[in-house]
Amino acid sequence: MSYVRTSFWPTNDRCGALMLPEGTRDVLPPEWSQRESLRQKLSAYFTASGYHGVDVPTLEHQNPLHPQDSRAFKLTDRDGSVLSLRSEFTTAIQDLAQRRFALGPFPLRLQYAGRLWLRAQASELGRLREFTQVGVELLGVRGPRADAELLHVALGALRAVDVEAQLEIGHPGFVDGLLEDHHITGQARQALHRAVDRKSGPDLTAALQEHHLPAKLGTLLHAVMDLYGGFEVLEQAAQLPLGQRARAALSELQGASQHFGAPLLFDLSMSRRYDYYTGFTFRAYVAGHAQQVLGGGRYGGRAEGAQADSSQLEGAGFAIGLERLAHIAALCPSPSAEAVLALGEAGVRLAHAQGLIAERAWTDDPAALLNYAQARHITRVASGAALLPLSLDTLARWAKEQA
Amino acid sequence: MSPDTLSTTLTLALPKGRIFEEAVDLLKRAGLPLYIPEKSRALRHSMNGVQVLELRNQDVPVYVDLGVADAGVVGKDVLAESGRGIYEPVDLKFSACHLSLIRERGAAGPIHRVASKYPRLTREYLQQRGISAEVVKLSGNIELACLTGLADAVVDLVQTGSTLRANNLEELDIVLHSTARLVVNRTALKLKREQLRPLISRLREII
């Protein structure tokens, strides 16, 4: 059925003058309904888990402290002040919670769905500059049960759309804690984080040399880059010489994993956005797809032993990239209802009563209606109280009655 | 799900030419069932269950980042120029060369324009040095840009230095040291770790 629809909406490549901005795209009928169905199933799953839907404005006041500020689109307001186009949901939801639910009750469970914009994305599939995310935030609580809840909700939501994924968890505070223990600061800290996150042995060696750092630290960080895989990773990590912060990060991961109670992947060298996340981070991999379909983590509040902005509401959450999800789920299209040509409102009511799609006759010209219905692969007509096979006779008889 | 979704077939991206043979040799010694294929026009080789893609070296990071290949071999110069955040676990130590800032011998005037096959690395280098020069991307015979006055300096690969000497050019500064690297797709390392983890550790042992 969905292939029939595809052929009815041919792509028009004679529209050079109507080019879209780079990294944006149209969504055409069969894909639109697939996306809508995915979004509804995810949202229904979140609702069934107690997450209440909210919407936040697309326009935001520009804030240099916003985690995506350098990549957000900017606009000028009437008074000359700068606005940003929404570039991330977590911060917006966090702000909303502080504005509207400052006193709780906590935990506060919120869900959202909507578009985001980033200036600096490569325009490859799944890296659009305008894209859609569906996600949840669990605000005002911290602890292994809250972490495990998010992992369960993440996996459950993906299962609700028939996507089997593998979750991987990590903790940027683990690597950052190790670096702090060795009194690494400034540019050296950034360079080491970058190398470790990219599991680049050569870059790590070069950075250690450039900043004249001890070989002992090098051995430790090289070992950390290999700490990925199953539960055994946590046991291996516990054998390393760890300071208080790294050990706290490790025990948070152990706690989350124990409460989750099912197999997880671990990667202790994941340290991307270590200055933003204050707890665990996680992502979902789907075999055969290079880009992760879901990502999230814990932010705000006070991480164990770290300096954090205490005015920020603590929480954790995740977002699912709808474009990437649609790409993965596209391989198993769901059938949609049959469409019929409805002659008059009685015909529409009849079609709807039978769960069919009713397309209203827009003209009295029987030939035009027949042409359209054939191009659209419509085979039946809903006329008054009856469903009839499509034929010029039926259409002509109805047209005569109208006259 | 596509047919290769659940399979454990490994796909490797290797650059054409001399690096190809050295990479195949090294990966063979690390335990992969590879061999040098007979001369043919084939772009894709199935070697005892491992799929090998033969690519332009600039394309290796693209194939690996987008997950068409699970892993690959590419020069650090090309990897750094690509700006792609793929895993880079092992320095394979062959195909050594360096990227240098080059000028005509004795040139002393200000640098207003720099030509290179590596515009991203050139820009980064100039920025770090506080030189505000225009960067022009060229595709080959970069030295000619200096000799003809198209540019005041060039950033290019130096292997032996004989081309420089023959053209009265000199190396003023090293921008980047390069050798061949093993690169791995971020998702593949996790989902195909049973094949990739032993490969990485064997490569580390034999180098």
PDB file of N, CA, C and O in Angstrom, chain B residues 12 27 71-74 79 87-92 180-184 196 199-200 203:
ATOM      1  N   LEU B  12      36.349  -3.269   5.492  1.00  0.00           N
ATOM      2  CA  LEU B  12      37.500  -2.389   5.702  1.00  0.00           C
ATOM      3  C   LEU B  12      37.631  -1.409   4.551  1.00  0.00           C
ATOM      4  O   LEU B  12      37.412  -1.771   3.391  1.00  0.00           O
ATOM      5  N   LEU B  27      47.720  -6.022   8.227  1.00  0.00           N
ATOM      6  CA  LEU B  27      46.476  -6.606   8.741  1.00  0.00           C
ATOM      7  C   LEU B  27      46.528  -8.126   8.652  1.00  0.00           C
ATOM      8  O   LEU B  27      45.960  -8.833   9.490  1.00  0.00           O
ATOM      9  N   ALA B  71      36.083  -0.299   9.693  1.00  0.00           N
ATOM     10  CA  ALA B  71      37.403   0.190  10.060  1.00  0.00           C
ATOM     11  C   ALA B  71      38.163   0.499   8.783  1.00  0.00           C
ATOM     12  O   ALA B  71      37.724   0.140   7.689  1.00  0.00           O
ATOM     13  N   GLY B  72      39.315   1.159   8.923  1.00  0.00           N
ATOM     14  CA  GLY B  72      40.086   1.497   7.737  1.00  0.00           C
ATOM     15  C   GLY B  72      41.491   1.897   8.109  1.00  0.00           C
ATOM     16  O   GLY B  72      41.853   1.967   9.291  1.00  0.00           O
ATOM     17  N   VAL B  73      42.291   2.137   7.074  1.00  0.00           N
ATOM     18  CA  VAL B  73      43.652   2.611   7.282  1.00  0.00           C
ATOM     19  C   VAL B  73      43.795   3.907   6.494  1.00  0.00           C
ATOM     20  O   VAL B  73      43.409   3.969   5.327  1.00  0.00           O
ATOM     21  N   VAL B  74      44.320   4.942   7.150  1.00  0.00           N
ATOM     22  CA  VAL B  74      44.460   6.229   6.468  1.00  0.00           C
ATOM     23  C   VAL B  74      45.572   7.034   7.129  1.00  0.00           C
ATOM     24  O   VAL B  74      45.869   6.837   8.315  1.00  0.00           O
ATOM     25  N   LEU B  79      43.275  12.188   7.791  1.00  0.00           N
ATOM     26  CA  LEU B  79      42.317  12.056   8.893  1.00  0.00           C
ATOM     27  C   LEU B  79      42.079  13.403   9.574  1.00  0.00           C
ATOM     28  O   LEU B  79      40.938  13.820   9.790  1.00  0.00           O
ATOM     29  N   TYR B  87      37.140   6.852  15.783  1.00  0.00           N
ATOM     30  CA  TYR B  87      38.156   6.289  16.669  1.00  0.00           C
ATOM     31  C   TYR B  87      39.450   6.064  15.886  1.00  0.00           C
ATOM     32  O   TYR B  87      39.423   5.707  14.705  1.00  0.00           O
ATOM     33  N   GLU B  88      40.555   6.267  16.603  1.00  0.00           N
ATOM     34  CA  GLU B  88      41.874   6.156  15.961  1.00  0.00           C
ATOM     35  C   GLU B  88      42.792   5.404  16.917  1.00  0.00           C
ATOM     36  O   GLU B  88      43.705   5.975  17.510  1.00  0.00           O
ATOM     37  N   PRO B  89      42.534   4.100  17.118  1.00  0.00           N
ATOM     38  CA  PRO B  89      43.221   3.417  18.217  1.00  0.00           C
ATOM     39  C   PRO B  89      44.702   3.140  18.014  1.00  0.00           C
ATOM     40  O   PRO B  89      45.422   3.057  19.011  1.00  0.00           O
ATOM     41  N   VAL B  90      45.177   2.956  16.774  1.00  0.00           N
ATOM     42  CA  VAL B  90      46.569   2.518  16.623  1.00  0.00           C
ATOM     43  C   VAL B  90      47.341   3.339  15.589  1.00  0.00           C
ATOM     44  O   VAL B  90      46.843   3.593  14.489  1.00  0.00           O
ATOM     45  N   ASP B  91      48.554   3.738  15.958  1.00  0.00           N
ATOM     46  CA  ASP B  91      49.503   4.340  15.016  1.00  0.00           C
ATOM     47  C   ASP B  91      50.233   3.189  14.325  1.00  0.00           C
ATOM     48  O   ASP B  91      50.948   2.433  14.977  1.00  0.00           O
ATOM     49  N   LEU B  92      50.034   3.034  13.026  1.00  0.00           N
ATOM     50  CA  LEU B  92      50.619   1.885  12.324  1.00  0.00           C
ATOM     51  C   LEU B  92      52.071   2.139  11.922  1.00  0.00           C
ATOM     52  O   LEU B  92      52.733   1.253  11.386  1.00  0.00           O
ATOM     53  N   ALA B 180      50.517   6.322   8.979  1.00  0.00           N
ATOM     54  CA  ALA B 180      49.233   5.651   8.746  1.00  0.00           C
ATOM     55  C   ALA B 180      48.596   5.271  10.079  1.00  0.00           C
ATOM     56  O   ALA B 180      49.287   4.918  11.024  1.00  0.00           O
ATOM     57  N   ARG B 181      47.255   5.374  10.152  1.00  0.00           N
ATOM     58  CA  ARG B 181      46.526   5.070  11.387  1.00  0.00           C
ATOM     59  C   ARG B 181      45.432   4.050  11.097  1.00  0.00           C
ATOM     60  O   ARG B 181      44.856   4.036  10.008  1.00  0.00           O
ATOM     61  N   LEU B 182      45.141   3.218  12.112  1.00  0.00           N
ATOM     62  CA  LEU B 182      43.941   2.389  12.038  1.00  0.00           C
ATOM     63  C   LEU B 182      42.791   3.252  12.543  1.00  0.00           C
ATOM     64  O   LEU B 182      42.891   3.848  13.620  1.00  0.00           O
ATOM     65  N   VAL B 183      41.720   3.357  11.775  1.00  0.00           N
ATOM     66  CA  VAL B 183      40.547   4.112  12.227  1.00  0.00           C
ATOM     67  C   VAL B 183      39.354   3.165  12.299  1.00  0.00           C
ATOM     68  O   VAL B 183      39.264   2.201  11.536  1.00  0.00           O
ATOM     69  N   VAL B 184      38.436   3.451  13.254  1.00  0.00           N
ATOM     70  CA  VAL B 184      37.309   2.545  13.483  1.00  0.00           C
ATOM     71  C   VAL B 184      36.036   3.365  13.677  1.00  0.00           C
ATOM     72  O   VAL B 184      36.047   4.402  14.342  1.00  0.00           O
ATOM     73  N   LEU B 196      36.891  -6.685  16.414  1.00  0.00           N
ATOM     74  CA  LEU B 196      37.778  -5.524  16.340  1.00  0.00           C
ATOM     75  C   LEU B 196      38.739  -5.436  17.520  1.00  0.00           C
ATOM     76  O   LEU B 196      39.894  -5.045  17.354  1.00  0.00           O
ATOM     77  N   LEU B 199      41.778  -7.551  16.929  1.00  0.00           N
ATOM     78  CA  LEU B 199      42.564  -6.975  15.828  1.00  0.00           C
ATOM     79  C   LEU B 199      43.416  -5.817  16.343  1.00  0.00           C
ATOM     80  O   LEU B 199      44.612  -5.716  16.041  1.00  0.00           O
ATOM     81  N   ILE B 200      42.799  -4.943  17.143  1.00  0.00           N
ATOM     82  CA  ILE B 200      43.510  -3.782  17.672  1.00  0.00           C
ATOM     83  C   ILE B 200      44.667  -4.231  18.568  1.00  0.00           C
ATOM     84  O   ILE B 200      45.792  -3.731  18.447  1.00  0.00           O
ATOM     85  N   LEU B 203      47.520  -5.690  16.495  1.00  0.00           N
ATOM     86  CA  LEU B 203      48.264  -4.642  15.773  1.00  0.00           C
ATOM     87  C   LEU B 203      49.226  -3.930  16.725  1.00  0.00           C
ATOM     88  O   LEU B 203      50.367  -3.642  16.369  1.00  0.00           O
TER      89      LEU B 203
END
